[in-house]
mmCIF file of C-alpha atoms in Angstrom:
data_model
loop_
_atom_site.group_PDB
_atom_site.id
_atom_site.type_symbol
_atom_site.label_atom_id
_atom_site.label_comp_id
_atom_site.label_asym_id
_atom_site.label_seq_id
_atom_site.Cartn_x
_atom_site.Cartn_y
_atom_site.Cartn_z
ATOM 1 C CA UNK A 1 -33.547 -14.903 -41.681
ATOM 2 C CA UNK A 2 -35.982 -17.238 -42.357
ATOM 3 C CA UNK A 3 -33.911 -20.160 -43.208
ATOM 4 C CA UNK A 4 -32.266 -19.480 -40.365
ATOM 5 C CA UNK A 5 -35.228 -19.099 -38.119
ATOM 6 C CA UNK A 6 -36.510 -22.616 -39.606
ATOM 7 C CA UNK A 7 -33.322 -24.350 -39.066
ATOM 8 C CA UNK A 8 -33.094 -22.851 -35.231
ATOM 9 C CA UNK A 9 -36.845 -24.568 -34.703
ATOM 10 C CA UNK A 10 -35.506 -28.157 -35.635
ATOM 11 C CA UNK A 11 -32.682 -27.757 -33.077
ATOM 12 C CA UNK A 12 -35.365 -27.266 -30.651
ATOM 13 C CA UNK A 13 -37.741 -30.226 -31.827
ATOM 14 C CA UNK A 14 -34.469 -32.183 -31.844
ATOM 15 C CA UNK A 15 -33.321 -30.940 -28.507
ATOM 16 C CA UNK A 16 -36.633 -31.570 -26.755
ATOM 17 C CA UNK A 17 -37.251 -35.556 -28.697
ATOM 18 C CA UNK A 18 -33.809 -36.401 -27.254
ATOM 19 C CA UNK A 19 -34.412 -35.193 -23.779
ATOM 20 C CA UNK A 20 -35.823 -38.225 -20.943
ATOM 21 C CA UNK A 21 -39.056 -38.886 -21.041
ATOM 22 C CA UNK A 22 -41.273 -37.175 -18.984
ATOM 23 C CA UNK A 23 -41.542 -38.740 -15.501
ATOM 24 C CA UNK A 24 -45.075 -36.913 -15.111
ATOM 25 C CA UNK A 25 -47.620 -38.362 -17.694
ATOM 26 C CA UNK A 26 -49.499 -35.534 -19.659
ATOM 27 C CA UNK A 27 -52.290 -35.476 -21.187
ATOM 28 C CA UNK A 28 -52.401 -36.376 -24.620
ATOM 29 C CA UNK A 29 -51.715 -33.531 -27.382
ATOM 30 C CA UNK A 30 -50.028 -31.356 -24.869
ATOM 31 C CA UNK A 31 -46.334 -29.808 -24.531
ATOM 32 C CA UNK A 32 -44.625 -28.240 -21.947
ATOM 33 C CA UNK A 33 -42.167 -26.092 -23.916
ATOM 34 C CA UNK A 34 -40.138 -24.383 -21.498
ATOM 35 C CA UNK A 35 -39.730 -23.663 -17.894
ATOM 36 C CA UNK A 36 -39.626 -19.781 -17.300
ATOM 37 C CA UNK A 37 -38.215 -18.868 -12.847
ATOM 38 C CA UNK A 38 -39.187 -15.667 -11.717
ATOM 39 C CA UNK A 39 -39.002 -14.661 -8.078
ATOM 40 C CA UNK A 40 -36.268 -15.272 -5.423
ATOM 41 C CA UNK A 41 -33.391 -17.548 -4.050
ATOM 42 C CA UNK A 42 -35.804 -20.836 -4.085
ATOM 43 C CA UNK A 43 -34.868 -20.782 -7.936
ATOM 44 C CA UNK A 44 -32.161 -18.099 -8.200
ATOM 45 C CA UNK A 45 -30.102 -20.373 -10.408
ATOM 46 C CA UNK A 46 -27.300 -18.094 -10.368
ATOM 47 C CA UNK A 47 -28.282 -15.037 -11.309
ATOM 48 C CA UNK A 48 -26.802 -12.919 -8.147
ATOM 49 C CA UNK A 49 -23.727 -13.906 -9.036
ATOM 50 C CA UNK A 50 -23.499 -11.320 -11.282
ATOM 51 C CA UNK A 51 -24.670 -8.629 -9.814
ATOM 52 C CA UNK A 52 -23.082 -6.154 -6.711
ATOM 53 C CA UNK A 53 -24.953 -7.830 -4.137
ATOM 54 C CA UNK A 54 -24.161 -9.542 -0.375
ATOM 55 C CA UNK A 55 -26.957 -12.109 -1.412
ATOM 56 C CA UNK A 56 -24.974 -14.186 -2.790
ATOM 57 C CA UNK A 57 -23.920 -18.266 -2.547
ATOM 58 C CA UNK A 58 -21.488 -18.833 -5.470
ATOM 59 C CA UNK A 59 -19.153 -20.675 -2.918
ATOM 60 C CA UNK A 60 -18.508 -23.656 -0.852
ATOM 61 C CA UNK A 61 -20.463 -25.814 0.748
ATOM 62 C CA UNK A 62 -23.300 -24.266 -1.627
ATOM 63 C CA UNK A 63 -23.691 -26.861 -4.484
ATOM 64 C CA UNK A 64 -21.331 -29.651 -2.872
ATOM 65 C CA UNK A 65 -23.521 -32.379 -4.365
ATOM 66 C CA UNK A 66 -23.713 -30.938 -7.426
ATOM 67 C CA UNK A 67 -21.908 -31.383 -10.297
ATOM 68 C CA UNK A 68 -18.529 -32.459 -9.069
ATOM 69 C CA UNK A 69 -19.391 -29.770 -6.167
ATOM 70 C CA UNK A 70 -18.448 -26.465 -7.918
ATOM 71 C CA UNK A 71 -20.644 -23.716 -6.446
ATOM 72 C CA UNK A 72 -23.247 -22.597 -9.184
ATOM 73 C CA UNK A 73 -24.938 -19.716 -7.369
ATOM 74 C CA UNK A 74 -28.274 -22.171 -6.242
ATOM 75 C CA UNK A 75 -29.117 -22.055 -2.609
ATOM 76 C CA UNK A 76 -28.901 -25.079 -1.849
ATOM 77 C CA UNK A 77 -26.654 -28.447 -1.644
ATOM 78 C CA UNK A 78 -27.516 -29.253 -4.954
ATOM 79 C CA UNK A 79 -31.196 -28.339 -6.849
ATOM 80 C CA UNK A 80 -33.546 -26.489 -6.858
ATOM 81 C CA UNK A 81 -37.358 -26.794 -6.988
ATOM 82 C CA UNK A 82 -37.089 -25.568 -10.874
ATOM 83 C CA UNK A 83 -34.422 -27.644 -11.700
ATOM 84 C CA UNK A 84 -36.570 -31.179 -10.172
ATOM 85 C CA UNK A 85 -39.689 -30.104 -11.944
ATOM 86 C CA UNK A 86 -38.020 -29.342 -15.218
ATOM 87 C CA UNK A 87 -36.787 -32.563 -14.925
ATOM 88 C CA UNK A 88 -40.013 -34.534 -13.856
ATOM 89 C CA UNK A 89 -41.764 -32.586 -17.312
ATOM 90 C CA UNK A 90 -38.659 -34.050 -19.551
ATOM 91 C CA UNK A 91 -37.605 -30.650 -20.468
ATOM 92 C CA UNK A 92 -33.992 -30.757 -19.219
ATOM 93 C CA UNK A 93 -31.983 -31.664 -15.963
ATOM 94 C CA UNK A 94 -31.079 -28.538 -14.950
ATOM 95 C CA UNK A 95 -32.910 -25.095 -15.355
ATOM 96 C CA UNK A 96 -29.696 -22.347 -16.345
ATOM 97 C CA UNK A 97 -30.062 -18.607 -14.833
ATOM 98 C CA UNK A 98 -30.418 -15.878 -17.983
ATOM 99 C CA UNK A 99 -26.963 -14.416 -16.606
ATOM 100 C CA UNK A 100 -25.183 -17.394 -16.690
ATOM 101 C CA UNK A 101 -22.013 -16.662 -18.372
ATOM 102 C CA UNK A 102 -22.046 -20.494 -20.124
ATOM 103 C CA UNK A 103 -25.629 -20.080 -21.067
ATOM 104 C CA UNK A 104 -26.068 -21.956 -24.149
ATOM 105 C CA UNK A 105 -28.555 -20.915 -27.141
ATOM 106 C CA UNK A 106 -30.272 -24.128 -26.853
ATOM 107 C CA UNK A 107 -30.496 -23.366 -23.565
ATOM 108 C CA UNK A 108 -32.975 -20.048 -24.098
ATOM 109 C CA UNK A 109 -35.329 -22.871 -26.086
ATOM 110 C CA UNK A 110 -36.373 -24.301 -23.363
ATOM 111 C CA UNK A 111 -36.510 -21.634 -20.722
ATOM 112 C CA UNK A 112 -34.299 -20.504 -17.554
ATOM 113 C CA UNK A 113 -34.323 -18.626 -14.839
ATOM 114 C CA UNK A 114 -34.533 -15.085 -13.798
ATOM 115 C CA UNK A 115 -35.250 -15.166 -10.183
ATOM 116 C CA UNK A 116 -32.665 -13.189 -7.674
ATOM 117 C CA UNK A 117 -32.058 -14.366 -4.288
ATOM 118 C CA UNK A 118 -33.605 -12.055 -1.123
ATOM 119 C CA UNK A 119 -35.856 -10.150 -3.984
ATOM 120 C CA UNK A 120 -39.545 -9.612 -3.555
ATOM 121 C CA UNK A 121 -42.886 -8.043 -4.540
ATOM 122 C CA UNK A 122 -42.602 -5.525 -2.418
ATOM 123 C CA UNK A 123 -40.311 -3.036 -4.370
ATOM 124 C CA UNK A 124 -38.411 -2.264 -1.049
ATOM 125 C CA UNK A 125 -37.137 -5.715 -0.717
ATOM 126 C CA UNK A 126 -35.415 -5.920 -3.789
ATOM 127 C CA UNK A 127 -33.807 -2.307 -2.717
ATOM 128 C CA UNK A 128 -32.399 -3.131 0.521
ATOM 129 C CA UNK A 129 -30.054 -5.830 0.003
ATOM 130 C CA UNK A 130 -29.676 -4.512 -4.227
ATOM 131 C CA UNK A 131 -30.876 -7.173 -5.669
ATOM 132 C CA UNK A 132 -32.964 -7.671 -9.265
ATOM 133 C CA UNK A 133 -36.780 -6.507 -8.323
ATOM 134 C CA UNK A 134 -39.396 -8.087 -10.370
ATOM 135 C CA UNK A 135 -39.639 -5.486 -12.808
ATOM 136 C CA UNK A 136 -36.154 -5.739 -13.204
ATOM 137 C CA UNK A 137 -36.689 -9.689 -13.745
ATOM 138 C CA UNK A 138 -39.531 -9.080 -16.351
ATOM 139 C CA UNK A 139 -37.313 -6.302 -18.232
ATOM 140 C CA UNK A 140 -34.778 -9.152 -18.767
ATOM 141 C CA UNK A 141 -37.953 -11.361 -19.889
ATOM 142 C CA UNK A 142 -38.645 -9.455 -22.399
ATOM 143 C CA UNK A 143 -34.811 -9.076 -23.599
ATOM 144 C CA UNK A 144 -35.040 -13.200 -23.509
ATOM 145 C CA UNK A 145 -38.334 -12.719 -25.633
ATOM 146 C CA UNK A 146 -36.638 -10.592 -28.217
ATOM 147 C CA UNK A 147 -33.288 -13.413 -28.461
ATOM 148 C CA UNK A 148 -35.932 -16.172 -28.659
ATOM 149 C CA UNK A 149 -37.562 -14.604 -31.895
ATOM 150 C CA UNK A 150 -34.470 -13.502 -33.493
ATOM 151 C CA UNK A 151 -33.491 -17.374 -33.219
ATOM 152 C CA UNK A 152 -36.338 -18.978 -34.125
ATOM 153 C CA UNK A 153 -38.494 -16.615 -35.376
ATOM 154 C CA UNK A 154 -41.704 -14.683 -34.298
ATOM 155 C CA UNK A 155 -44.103 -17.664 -35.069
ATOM 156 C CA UNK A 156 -42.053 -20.218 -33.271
ATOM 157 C CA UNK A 157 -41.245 -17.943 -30.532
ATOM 158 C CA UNK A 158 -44.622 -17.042 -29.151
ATOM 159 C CA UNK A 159 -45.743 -20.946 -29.127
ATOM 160 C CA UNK A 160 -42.330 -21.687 -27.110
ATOM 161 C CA UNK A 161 -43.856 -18.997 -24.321
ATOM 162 C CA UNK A 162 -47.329 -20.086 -24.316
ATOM 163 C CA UNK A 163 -46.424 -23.710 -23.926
ATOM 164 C CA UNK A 164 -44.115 -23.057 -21.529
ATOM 165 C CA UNK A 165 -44.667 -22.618 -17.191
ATOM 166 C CA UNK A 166 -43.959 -20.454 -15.227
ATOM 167 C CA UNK A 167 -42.748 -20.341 -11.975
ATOM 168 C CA UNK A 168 -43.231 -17.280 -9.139
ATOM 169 C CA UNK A 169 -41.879 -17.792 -6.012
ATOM 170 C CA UNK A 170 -41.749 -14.796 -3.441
ATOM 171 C CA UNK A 171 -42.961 -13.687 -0.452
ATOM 172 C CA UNK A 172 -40.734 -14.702 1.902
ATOM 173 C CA UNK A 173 -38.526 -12.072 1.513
ATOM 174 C CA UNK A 174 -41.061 -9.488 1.917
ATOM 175 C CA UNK A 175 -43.257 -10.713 4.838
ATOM 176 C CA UNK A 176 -39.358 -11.686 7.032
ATOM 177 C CA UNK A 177 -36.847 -8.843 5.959
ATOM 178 C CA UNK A 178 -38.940 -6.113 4.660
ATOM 179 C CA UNK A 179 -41.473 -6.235 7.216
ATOM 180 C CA UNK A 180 -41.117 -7.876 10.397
ATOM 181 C CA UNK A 181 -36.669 -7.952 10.971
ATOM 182 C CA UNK A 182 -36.005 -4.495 9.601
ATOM 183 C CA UNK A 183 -39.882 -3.055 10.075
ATOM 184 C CA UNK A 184 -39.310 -0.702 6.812
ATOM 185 C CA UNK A 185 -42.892 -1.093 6.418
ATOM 186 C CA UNK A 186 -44.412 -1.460 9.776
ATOM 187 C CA UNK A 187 -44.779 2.092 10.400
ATOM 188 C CA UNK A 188 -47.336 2.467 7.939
ATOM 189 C CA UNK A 189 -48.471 -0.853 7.604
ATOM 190 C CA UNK A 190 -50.261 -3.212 9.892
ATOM 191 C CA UNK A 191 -50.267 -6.885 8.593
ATOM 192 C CA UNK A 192 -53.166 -7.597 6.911
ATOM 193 C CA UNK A 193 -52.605 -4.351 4.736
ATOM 194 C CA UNK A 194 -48.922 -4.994 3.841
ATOM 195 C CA UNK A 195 -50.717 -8.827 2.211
ATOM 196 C CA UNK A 196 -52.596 -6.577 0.605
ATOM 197 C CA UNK A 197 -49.980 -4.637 -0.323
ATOM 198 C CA UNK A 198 -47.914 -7.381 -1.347
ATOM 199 C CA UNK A 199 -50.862 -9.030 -3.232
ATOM 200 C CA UNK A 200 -51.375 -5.958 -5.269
ATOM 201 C CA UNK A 201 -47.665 -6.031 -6.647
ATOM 202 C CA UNK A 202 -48.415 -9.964 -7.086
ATOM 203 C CA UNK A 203 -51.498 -9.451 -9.133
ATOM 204 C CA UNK A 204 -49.794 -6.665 -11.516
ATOM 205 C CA UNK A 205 -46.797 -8.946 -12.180
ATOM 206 C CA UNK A 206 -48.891 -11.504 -13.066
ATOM 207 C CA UNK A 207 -51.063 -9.591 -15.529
ATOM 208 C CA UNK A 208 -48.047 -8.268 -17.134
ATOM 209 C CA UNK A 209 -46.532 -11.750 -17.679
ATOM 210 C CA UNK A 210 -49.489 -12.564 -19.049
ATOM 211 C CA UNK A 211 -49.355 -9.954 -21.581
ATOM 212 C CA UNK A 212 -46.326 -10.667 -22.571
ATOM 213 C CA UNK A 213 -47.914 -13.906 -23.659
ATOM 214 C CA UNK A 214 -47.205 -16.300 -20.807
ATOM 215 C CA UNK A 215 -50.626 -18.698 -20.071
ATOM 216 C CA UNK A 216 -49.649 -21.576 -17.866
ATOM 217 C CA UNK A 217 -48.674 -19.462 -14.222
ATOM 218 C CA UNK A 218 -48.053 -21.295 -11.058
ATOM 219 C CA UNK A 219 -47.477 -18.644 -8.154
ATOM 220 C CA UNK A 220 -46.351 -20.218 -4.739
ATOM 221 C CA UNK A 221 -47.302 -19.146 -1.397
ATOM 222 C CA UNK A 222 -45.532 -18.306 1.601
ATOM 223 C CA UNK A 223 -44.149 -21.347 3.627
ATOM 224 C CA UNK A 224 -44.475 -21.321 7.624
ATOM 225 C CA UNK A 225 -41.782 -19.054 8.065
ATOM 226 C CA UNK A 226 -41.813 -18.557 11.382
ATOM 227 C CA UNK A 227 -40.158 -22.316 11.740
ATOM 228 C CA UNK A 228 -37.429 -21.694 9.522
ATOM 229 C CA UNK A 229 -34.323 -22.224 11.645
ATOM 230 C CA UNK A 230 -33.077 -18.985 11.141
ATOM 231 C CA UNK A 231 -36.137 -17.486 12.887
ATOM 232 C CA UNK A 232 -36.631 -19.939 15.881
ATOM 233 C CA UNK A 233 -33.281 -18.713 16.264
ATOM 234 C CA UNK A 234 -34.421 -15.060 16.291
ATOM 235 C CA UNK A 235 -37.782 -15.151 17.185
ATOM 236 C CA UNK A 236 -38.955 -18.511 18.841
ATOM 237 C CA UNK A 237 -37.162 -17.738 22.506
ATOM 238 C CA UNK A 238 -35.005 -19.898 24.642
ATOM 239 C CA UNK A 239 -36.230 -23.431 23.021
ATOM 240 C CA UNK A 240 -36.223 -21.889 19.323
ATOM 241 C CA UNK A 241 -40.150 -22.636 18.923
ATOM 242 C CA UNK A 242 -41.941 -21.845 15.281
ATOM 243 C CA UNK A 243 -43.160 -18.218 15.444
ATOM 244 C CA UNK A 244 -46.619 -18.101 15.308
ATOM 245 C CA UNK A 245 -47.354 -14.587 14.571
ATOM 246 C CA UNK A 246 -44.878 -15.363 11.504
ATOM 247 C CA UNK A 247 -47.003 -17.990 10.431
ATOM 248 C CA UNK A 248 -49.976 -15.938 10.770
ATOM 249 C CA UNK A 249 -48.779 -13.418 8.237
ATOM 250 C CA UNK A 250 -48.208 -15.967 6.102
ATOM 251 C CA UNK A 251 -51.606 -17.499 6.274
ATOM 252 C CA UNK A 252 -53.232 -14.082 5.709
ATOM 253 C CA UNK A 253 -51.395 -13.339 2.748
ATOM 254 C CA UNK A 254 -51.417 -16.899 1.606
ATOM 255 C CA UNK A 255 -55.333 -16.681 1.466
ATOM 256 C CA UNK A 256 -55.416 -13.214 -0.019
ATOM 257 C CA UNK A 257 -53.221 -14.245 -2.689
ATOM 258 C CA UNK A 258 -55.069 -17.350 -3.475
ATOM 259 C CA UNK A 259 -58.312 -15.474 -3.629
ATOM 260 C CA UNK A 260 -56.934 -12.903 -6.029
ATOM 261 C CA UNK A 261 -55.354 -15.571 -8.076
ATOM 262 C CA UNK A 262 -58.445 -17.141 -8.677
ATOM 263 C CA UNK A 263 -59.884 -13.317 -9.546
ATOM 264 C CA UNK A 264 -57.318 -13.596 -12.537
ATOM 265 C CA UNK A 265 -57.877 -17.370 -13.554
ATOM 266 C CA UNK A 266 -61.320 -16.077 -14.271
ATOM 267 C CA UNK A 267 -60.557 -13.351 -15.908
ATOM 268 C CA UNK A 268 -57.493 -13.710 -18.076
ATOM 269 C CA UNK A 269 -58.684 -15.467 -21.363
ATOM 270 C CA UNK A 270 -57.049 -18.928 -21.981
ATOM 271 C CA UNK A 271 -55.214 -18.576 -18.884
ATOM 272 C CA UNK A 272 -54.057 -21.318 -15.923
ATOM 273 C CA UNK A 273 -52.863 -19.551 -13.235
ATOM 274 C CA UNK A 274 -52.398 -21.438 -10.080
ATOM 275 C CA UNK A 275 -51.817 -21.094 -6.663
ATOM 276 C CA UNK A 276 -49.257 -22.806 -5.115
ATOM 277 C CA UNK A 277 -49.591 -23.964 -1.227
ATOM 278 C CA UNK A 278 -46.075 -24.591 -0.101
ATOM 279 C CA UNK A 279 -47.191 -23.816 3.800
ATOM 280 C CA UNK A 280 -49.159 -27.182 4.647
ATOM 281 C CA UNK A 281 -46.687 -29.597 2.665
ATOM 282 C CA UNK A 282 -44.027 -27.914 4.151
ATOM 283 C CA UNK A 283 -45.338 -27.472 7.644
ATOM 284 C CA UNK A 284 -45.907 -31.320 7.245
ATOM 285 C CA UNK A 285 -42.744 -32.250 6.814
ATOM 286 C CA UNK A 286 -41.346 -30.283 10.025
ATOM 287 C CA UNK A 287 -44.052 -31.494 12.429
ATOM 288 C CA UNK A 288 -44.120 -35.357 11.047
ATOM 289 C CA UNK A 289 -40.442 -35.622 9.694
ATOM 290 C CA UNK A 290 -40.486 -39.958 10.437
ATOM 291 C CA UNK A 291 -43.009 -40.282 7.699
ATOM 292 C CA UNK A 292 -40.209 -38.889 4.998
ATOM 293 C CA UNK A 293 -37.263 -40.322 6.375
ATOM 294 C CA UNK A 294 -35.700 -36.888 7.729
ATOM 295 C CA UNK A 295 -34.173 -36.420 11.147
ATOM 296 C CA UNK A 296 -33.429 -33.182 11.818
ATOM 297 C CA UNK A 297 -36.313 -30.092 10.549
ATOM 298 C CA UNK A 298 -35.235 -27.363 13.149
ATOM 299 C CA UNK A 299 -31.732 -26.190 11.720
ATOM 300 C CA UNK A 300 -29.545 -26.434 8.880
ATOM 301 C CA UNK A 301 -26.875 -28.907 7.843
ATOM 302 C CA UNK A 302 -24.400 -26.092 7.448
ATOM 303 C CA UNK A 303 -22.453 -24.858 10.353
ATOM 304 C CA UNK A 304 -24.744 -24.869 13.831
ATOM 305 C CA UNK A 305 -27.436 -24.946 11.624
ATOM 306 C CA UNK A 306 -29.519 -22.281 13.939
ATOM 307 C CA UNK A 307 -28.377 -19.108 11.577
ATOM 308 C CA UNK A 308 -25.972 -19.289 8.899
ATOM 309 C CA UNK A 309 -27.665 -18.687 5.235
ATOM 310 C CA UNK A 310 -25.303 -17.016 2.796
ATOM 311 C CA UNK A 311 -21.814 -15.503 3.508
ATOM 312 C CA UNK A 312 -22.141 -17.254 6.900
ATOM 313 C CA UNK A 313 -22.540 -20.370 5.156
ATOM 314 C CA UNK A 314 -18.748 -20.694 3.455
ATOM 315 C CA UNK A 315 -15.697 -22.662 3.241
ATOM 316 C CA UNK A 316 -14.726 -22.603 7.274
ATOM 317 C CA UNK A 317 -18.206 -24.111 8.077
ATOM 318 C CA UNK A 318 -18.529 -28.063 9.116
ATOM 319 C CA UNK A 319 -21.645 -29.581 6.969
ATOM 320 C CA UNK A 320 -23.810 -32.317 8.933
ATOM 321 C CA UNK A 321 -22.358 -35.580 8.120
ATOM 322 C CA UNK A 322 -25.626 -36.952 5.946
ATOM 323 C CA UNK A 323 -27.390 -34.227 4.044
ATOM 324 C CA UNK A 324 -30.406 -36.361 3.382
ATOM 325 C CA UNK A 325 -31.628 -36.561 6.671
ATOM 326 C CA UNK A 326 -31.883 -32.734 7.039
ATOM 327 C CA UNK A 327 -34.559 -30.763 6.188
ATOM 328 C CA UNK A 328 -33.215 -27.730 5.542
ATOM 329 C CA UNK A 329 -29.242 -26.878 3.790
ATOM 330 C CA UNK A 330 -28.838 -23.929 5.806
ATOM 331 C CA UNK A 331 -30.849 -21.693 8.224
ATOM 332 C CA UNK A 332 -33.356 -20.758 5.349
ATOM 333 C CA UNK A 333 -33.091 -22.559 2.483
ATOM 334 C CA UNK A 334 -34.134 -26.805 2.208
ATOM 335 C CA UNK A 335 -31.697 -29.263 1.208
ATOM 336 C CA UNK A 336 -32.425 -30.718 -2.368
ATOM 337 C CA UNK A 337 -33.696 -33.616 -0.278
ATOM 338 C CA UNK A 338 -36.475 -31.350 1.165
ATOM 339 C CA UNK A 339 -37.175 -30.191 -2.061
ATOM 340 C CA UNK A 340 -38.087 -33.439 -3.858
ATOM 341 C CA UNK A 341 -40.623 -33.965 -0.472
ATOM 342 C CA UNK A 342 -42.439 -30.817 -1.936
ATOM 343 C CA UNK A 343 -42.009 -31.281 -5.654
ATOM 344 C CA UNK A 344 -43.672 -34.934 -5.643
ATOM 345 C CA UNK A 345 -46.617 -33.516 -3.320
ATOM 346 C CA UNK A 346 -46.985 -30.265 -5.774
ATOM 347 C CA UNK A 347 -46.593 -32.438 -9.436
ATOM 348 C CA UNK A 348 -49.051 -34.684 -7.663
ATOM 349 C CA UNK A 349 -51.529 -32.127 -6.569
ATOM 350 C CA UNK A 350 -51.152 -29.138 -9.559
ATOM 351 C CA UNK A 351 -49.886 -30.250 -12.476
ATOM 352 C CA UNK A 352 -53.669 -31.165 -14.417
ATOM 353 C CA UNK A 353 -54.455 -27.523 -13.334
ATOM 354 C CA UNK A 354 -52.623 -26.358 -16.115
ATOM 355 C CA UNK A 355 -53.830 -28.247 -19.130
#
């Protein structure tokens, strides 16, 4: 087993020397090993495509600008925030979901993705639409853990997950479905004590990743979702406006989180755990879209572009004729173009936080 454990290892060293170069310089001495997704359909890679779920995206005109345009479950054109960073740290071009049926073993070396589109911290967001909760995504962690030793052995295994990142992303979900389109929570709470809510869940994912030996954590916060197309649509009135009272929520729980986050920085030995602010990039690039080149921030390049997201995105609908001047791919998800706006502004402002 050892032999074999050994010989597993120098697949990995060989995988990761012939891999590009990192585009983002590190400092010297350190390695990103892996990059590890948890969270929802901003880096599902695929993974609802195997389960009994409506949230789902394995179809045209999902993925027509990547490879060759066959649908890979990723909501979007083409990919995904965890597929651009993995790339900009030289770890690989694209980041695979755990469920992929083609998964390579090579592929668990240097991490993928367990994220489920429309889940959340809240547990009833992951219930209502029956999706993979994140227990349910840290349950398959763990499974991942115990494959990654068995290949390469304990030793080998637990310096692959420390040197790896990792990658929360939820929220969104929670504060738009859960709370304020269905109200399953809005009975009981009022908003500032469903962030707390949702920051409790947060902060006890988090410490469990962390025991499971994962140091380098960057957690994203809640964009401005009241100006995603989908709700201007269904909020923002006759002239589809940004909802502020969305964008409130998200600013409350964005500073809650944040504050916690630090909380566990400072408290979690030898850890780097990082909040992520996706609102004020993001929010940049709808209210100054000439300064990046993009023409159209209010709807979607799929269909009108006002609501479709999903099965209303499919084969019947028209796409927008040049998907790099669109901000967003469909009513709630960005294009890849959008994406690489926000990864350049988040490698540029986070990634020394972690070493």
């Amino acid at each position: 087993m050892k032999n074999k454990s050994t010989t597993w290892f120098m697949v990995y060293v060989v995988v990761i020397s012939e891999l590009s170069e990192a585009l983002v310089k590190l400092p010297p001495n350190v390695t990103v090993t892996a990059l590890i997704a948890f969270g929802d359909s901003i880096v599902d890679q695929g993974m609802n495509n195997n389960i009994n779920t409506i949230a789902k995206c394995n179809f045209p005109p999902y993925g027509s600008d990547l490879m060759g345009g066959v649908p890979t479950g990723r909501f979007c054109n083409a990919r995904t925030p965890a597929d651009l960073i993995a790339e900009e740290l030289g770890i690989k071009e694209l980041v695979p979901a755990y469920f992929d049926p083609n998964l390579q073993t090579t592929d668990l070396l240097t991490g993928v993705s367990f994220a489920s589109g429309a889940a959340g911290y809240d547990p009833q967001t992951s219930q209502i639409p029956a999706v993979l909760s994140l227990p349910d995504q840290l349950d398959l962690f763990k499974e991942y853990m115990s494959k990654l030793k068995a290949l390469v052995g304990e030793e080998s295994a637990n310096y692959i997950i420390a040197n790896a990142i990792y990658f929360v992303v939820a929220g969104t979900d929670d504060l738009l479905n859960t709370y304020f389109i269905l109200g399953a929570r809005r009975l009981h709470y009022d908003v500032p004590s469903y962030a707390d809510l949702m920051v409790h869940y947060a902060s006890t994912f988090i410490q469990e990743l962390y025991d499971l030996g994962a140091r380098r954590i960057a957690v994203f916060g809640a964009p401005p979702i009241g100006c995603l197309p989908s709700q201007r649509t269904l909020a923002g009135g006759l002239n589809r406006m940004c909802v502020d009272r969305y964008n409130q929520a998200a600013q409350l729980y964005n500073a809650k989180l944040s504050s916690q986050l630090d909380t566990l920085g400072n408290t979690l030995p030898q850890s780097k755990v990082v909040y992520v602010d996706i609102y004020n990039p993001l929010l940049d690039l709808i209210q100054n879209p000439q300064n990046y080149g993009l023409e159209v921030v209010d709807k979607g390049c799929c269909g009108t572009g006002v609501l479709e997201v999903s099965v209303l995105c499919n084969k019947f609908s028209q796409t927008c004729p040049d998907h790099t001047k669109y901000l967003f791919w469909d009513s709630y998800h960005p294009t890849e173009t959008g994406y690489k706006l926000l990864v350049d502004q988040i490698l540029g402002n986070y990634i020394n936080r972690f070493f």
